[in-house]
JSON list of C-alpha atoms in Angstrom, two decimals:
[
{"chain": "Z", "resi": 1, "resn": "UNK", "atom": "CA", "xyz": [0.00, 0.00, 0.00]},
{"chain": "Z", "resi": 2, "resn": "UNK", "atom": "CA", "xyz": [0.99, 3.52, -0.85]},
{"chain": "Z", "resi": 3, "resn": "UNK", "atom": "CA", "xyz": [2.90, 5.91, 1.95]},
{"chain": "Z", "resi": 4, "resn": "UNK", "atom": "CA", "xyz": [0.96, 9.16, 1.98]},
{"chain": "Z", "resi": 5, "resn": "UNK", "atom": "CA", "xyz": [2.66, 12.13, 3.51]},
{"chain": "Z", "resi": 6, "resn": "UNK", "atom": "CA", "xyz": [0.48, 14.53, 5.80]},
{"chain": "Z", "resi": 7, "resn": "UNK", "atom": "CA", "xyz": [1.15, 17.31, 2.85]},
{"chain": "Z", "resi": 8, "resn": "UNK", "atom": "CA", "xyz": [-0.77, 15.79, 0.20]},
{"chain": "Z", "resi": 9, "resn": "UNK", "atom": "CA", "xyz": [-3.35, 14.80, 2.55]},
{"chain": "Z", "resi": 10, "resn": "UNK", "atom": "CA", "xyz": [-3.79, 18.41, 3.64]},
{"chain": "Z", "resi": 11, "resn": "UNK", "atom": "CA", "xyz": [-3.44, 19.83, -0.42]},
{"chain": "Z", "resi": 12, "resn": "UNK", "atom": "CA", "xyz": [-6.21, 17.41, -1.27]},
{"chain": "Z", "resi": 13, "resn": "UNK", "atom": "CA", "xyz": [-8.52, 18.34, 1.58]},
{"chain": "Z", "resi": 14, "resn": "UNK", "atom": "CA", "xyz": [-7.42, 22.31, 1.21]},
{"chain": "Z", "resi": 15, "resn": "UNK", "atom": "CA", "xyz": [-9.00, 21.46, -2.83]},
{"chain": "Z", "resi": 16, "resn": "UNK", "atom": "CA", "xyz": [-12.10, 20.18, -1.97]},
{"chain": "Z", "resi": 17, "resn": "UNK", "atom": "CA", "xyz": [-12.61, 22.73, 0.53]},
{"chain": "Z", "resi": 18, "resn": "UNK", "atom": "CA", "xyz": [-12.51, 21.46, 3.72]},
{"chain": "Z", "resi": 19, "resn": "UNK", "atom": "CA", "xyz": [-9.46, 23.00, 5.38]},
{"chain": "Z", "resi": 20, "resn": "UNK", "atom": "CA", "xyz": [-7.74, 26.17, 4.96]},
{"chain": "Z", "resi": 21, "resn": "UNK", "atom": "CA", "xyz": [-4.05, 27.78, 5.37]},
{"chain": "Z", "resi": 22, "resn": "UNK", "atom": "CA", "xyz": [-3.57, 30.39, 7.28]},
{"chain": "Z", "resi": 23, "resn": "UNK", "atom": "CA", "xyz": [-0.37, 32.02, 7.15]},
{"chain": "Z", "resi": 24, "resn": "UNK", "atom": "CA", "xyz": [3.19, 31.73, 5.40]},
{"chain": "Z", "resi": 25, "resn": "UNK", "atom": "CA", "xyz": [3.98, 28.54, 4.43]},
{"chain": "Z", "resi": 26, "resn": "UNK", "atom": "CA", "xyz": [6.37, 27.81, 6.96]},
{"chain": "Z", "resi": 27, "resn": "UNK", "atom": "CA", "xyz": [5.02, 29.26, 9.67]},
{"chain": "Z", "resi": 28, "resn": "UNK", "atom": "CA", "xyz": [1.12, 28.71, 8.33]},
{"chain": "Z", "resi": 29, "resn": "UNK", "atom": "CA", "xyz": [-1.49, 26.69, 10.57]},
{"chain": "Z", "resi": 30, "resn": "UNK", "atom": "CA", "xyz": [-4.35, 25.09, 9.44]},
{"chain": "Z", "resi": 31, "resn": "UNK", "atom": "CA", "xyz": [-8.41, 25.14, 9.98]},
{"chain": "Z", "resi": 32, "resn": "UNK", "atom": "CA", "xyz": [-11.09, 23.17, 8.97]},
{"chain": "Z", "resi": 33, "resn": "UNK", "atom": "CA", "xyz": [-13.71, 25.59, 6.92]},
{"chain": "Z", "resi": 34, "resn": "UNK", "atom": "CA", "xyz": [-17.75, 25.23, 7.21]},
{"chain": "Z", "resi": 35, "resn": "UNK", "atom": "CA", "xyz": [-18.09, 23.25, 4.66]},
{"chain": "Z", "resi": 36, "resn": "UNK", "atom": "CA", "xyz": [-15.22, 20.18, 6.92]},
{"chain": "Z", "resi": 37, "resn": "UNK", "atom": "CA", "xyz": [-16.78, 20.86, 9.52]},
{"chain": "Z", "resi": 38, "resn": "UNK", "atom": "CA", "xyz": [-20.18, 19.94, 8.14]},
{"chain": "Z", "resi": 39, "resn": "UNK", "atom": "CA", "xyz": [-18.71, 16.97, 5.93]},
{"chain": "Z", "resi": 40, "resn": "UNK", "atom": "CA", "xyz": [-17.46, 15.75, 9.47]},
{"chain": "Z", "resi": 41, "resn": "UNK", "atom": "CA", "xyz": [-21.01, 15.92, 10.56]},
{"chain": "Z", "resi": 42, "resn": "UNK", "atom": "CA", "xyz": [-22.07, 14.02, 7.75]},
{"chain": "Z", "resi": 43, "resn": "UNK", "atom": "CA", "xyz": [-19.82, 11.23, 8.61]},
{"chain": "Z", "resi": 44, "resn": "UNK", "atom": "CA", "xyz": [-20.30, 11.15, 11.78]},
{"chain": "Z", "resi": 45, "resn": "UNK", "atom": "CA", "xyz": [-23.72, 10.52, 11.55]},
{"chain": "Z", "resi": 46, "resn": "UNK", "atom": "CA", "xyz": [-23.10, 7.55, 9.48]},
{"chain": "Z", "resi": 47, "resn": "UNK", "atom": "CA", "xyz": [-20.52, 5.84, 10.98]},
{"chain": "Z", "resi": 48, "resn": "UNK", "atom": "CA", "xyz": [-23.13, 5.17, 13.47]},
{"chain": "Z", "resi": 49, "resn": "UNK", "atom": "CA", "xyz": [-25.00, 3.23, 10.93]},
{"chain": "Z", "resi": 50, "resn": "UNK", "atom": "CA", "xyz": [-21.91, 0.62, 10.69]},
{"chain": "Z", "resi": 51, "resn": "UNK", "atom": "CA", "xyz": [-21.58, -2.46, 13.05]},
{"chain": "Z", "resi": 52, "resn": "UNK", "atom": "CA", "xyz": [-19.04, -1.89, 15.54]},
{"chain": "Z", "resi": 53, "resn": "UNK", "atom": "CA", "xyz": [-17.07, -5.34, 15.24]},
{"chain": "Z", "resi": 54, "resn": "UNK", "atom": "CA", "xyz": [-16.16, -6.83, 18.92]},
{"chain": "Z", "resi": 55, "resn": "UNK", "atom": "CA", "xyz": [-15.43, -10.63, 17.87]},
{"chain": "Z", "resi": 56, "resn": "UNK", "atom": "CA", "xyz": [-12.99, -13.26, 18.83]},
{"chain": "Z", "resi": 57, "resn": "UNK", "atom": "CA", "xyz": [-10.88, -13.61, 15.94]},
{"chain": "Z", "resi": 58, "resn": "UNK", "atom": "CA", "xyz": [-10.14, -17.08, 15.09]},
{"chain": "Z", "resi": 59, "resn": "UNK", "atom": "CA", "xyz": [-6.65, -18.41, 15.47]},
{"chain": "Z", "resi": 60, "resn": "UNK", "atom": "CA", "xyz": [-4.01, -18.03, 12.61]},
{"chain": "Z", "resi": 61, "resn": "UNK", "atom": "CA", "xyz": [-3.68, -21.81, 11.01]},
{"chain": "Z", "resi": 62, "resn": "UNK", "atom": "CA", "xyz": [-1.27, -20.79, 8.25]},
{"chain": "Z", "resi": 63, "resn": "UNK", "atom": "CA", "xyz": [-3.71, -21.02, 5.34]},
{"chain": "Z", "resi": 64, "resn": "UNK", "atom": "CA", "xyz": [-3.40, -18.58, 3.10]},
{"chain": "Z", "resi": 65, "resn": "UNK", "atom": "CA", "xyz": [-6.38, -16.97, 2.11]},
{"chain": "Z", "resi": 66, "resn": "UNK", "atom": "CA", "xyz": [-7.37, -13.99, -0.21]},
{"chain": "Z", "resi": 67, "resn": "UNK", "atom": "CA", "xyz": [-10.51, -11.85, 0.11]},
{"chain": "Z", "resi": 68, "resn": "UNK", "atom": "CA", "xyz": [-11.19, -9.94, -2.98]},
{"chain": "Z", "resi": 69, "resn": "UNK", "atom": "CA", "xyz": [-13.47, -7.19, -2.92]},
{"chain": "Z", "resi": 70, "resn": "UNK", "atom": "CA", "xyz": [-15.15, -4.86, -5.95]},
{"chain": "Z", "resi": 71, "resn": "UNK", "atom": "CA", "xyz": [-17.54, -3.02, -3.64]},
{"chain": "Z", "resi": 72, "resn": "UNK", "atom": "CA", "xyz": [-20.00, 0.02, -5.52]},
{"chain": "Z", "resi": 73, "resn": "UNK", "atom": "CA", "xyz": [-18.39, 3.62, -5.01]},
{"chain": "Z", "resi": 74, "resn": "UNK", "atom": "CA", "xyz": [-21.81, 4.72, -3.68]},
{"chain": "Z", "resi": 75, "resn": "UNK", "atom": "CA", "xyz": [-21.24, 2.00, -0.63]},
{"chain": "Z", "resi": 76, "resn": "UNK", "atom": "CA", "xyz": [-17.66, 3.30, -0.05]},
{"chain": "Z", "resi": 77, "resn": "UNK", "atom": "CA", "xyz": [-18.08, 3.78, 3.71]},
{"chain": "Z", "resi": 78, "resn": "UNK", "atom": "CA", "xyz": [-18.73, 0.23, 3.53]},
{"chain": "Z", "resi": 79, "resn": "UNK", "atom": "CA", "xyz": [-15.76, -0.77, 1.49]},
{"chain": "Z", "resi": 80, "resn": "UNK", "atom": "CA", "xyz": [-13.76, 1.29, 4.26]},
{"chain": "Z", "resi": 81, "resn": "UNK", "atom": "CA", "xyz": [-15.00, -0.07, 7.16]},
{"chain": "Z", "resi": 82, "resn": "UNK", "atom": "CA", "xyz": [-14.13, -3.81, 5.28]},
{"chain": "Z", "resi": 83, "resn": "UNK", "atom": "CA", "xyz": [-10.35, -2.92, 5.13]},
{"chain": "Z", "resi": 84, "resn": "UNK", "atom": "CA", "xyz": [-10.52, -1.60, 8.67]},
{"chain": "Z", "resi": 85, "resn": "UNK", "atom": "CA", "xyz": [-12.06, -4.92, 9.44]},
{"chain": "Z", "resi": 86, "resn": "UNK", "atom": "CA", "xyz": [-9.38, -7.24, 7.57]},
{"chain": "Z", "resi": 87, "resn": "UNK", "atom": "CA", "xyz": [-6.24, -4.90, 9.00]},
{"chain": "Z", "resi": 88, "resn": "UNK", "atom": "CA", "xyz": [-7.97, -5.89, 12.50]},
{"chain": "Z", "resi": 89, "resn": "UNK", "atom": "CA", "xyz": [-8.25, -9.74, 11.42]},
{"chain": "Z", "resi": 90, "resn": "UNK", "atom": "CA", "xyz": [-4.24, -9.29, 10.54]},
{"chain": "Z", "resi": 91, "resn": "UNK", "atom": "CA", "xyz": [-4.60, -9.29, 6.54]},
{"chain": "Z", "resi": 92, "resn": "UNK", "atom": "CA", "xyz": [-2.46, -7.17, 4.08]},
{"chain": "Z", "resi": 93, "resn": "UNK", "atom": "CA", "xyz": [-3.46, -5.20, 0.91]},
{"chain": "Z", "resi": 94, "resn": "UNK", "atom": "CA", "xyz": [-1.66, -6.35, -2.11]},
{"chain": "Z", "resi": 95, "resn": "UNK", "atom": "CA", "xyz": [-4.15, -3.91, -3.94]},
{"chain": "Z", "resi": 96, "resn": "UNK", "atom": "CA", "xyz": [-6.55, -1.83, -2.55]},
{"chain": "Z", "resi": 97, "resn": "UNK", "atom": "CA", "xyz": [-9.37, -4.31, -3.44]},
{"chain": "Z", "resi": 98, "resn": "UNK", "atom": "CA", "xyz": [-7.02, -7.82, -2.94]},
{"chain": "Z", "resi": 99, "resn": "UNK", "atom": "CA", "xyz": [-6.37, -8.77, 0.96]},
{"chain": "Z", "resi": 100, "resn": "UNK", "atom": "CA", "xyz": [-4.18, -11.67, 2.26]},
{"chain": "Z", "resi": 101, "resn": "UNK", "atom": "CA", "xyz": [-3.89, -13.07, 5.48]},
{"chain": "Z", "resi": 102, "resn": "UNK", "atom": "CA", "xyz": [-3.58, -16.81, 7.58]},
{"chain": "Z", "resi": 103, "resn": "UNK", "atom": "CA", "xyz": [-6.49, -16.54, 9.70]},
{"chain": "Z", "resi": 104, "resn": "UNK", "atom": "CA", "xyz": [-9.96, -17.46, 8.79]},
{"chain": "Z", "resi": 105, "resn": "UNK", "atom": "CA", "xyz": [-12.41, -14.75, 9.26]},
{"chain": "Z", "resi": 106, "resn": "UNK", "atom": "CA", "xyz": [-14.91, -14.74, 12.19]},
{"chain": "Z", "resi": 107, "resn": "UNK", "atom": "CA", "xyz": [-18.35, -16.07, 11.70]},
{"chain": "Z", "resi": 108, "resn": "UNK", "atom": "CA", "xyz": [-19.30, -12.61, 13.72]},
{"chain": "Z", "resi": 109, "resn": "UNK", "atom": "CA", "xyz": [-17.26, -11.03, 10.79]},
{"chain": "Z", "resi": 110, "resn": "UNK", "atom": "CA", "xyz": [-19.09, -13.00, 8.09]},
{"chain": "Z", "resi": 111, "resn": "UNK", "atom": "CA", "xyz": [-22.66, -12.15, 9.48]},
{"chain": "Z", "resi": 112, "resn": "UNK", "atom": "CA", "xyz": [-21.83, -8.65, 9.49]},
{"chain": "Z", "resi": 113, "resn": "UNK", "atom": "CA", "xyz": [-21.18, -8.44, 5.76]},
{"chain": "Z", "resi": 114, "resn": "UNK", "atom": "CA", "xyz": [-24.12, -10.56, 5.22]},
{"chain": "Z", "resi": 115, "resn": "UNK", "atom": "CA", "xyz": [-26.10, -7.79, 7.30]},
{"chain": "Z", "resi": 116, "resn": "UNK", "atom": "CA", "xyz": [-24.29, -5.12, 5.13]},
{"chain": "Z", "resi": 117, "resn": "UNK", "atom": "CA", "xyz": [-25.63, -7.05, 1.82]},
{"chain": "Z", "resi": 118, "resn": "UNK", "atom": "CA", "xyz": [-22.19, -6.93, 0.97]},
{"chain": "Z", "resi": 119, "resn": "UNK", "atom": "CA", "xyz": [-21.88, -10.71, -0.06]},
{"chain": "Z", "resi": 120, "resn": "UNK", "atom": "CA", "xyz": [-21.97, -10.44, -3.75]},
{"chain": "Z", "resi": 121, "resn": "UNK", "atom": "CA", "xyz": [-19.20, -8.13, -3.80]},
{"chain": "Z", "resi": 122, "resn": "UNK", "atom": "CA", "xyz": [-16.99, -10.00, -2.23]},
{"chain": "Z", "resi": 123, "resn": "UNK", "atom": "CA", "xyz": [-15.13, -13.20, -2.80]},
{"chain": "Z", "resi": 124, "resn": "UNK", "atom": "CA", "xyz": [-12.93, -15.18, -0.88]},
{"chain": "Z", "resi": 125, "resn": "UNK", "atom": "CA", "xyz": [-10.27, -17.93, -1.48]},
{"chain": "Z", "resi": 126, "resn": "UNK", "atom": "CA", "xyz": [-8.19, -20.20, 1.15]},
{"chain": "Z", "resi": 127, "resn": "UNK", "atom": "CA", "xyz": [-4.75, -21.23, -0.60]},
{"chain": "Z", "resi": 128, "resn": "UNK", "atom": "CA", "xyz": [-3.69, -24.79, 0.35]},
{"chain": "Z", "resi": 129, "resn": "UNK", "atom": "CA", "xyz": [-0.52, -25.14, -1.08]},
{"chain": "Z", "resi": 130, "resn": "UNK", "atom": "CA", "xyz": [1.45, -21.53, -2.13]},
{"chain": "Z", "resi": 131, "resn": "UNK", "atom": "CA", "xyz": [3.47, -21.87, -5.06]},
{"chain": "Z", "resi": 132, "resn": "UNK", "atom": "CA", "xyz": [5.49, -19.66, -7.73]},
{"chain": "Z", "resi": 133, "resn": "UNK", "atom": "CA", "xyz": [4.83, -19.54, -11.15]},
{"chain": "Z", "resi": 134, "resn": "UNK", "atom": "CA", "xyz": [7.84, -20.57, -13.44]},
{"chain": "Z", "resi": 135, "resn": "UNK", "atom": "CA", "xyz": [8.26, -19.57, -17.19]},
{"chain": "Z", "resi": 136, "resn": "UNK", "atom": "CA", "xyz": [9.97, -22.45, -18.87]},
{"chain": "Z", "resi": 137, "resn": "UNK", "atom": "CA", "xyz": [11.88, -21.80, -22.39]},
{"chain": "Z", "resi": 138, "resn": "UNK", "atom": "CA", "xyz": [9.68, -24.76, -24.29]},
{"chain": "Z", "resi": 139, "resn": "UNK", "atom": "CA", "xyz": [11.89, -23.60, -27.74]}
]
């Protein structure tokens, strides 16, 4: 996954209008405008609407499994509380949308993305064997 620095956060929030610089630029500070501040709001209030996940995770049993995910742009809160949910269950991006990890997912977990109708957007493979793909010169 990609290493953003707190500077193009802040230019990308400053363009869409929800902070503002005040000052010279190395000595500027920064505010959130009317418009962050009610954006804030906005998520706020539905964050609410997301389950708060408290489960035992199972234990690791060196599986490798991949959870692939192509979730709608209009559920992205959704899609963002997933990859909070599988950095919790100790999986790692290989794309935003691709996950690995060796732990099978909680049955609390699974009934939650059932709840979220999130089902048919997502898709997930356990690995018995890894293995390495190998070009061969066949000439």
């Amino acid at each position: 996954m990609q290493k953003i620095s707190l500077s193009g956060i802040l230019s990308r929030l400053r363009r869409e209008g929800l902070v503002a610089r005040d000052g010279a630029r190395k000595t500027s500070s920064w505010r959130i405008t009317g418009k962050g501040k009610g954006h804030l709001r906005a998520l706020s209030a539905t964050a609410d609407l997301l389950p708060k996940s408290a489960h035992i995770m199972p234990k690791k049993d060196g599986k490798l499994r991949i959870v692939i995910f192509d979730i709608p742009e209009r559920d992205r809160r959704k899609r963002d509380w997933l990859r909070v949910q599988l950095l919790a269950n100790d999986f790692e991006p290989l794309q935003k949308s691709v996950w690995t990890g060796t732990r099978p997912l909680s049955v609390t977990l699974m009934k939650e993305i059932d709840a979220l109708n999130l089902g048919a957007y997502i898709h997930i493979m356990s690995i018995g064997e890894k293995g390495t793909l190998v070009l061969r010169n066949t000439a």
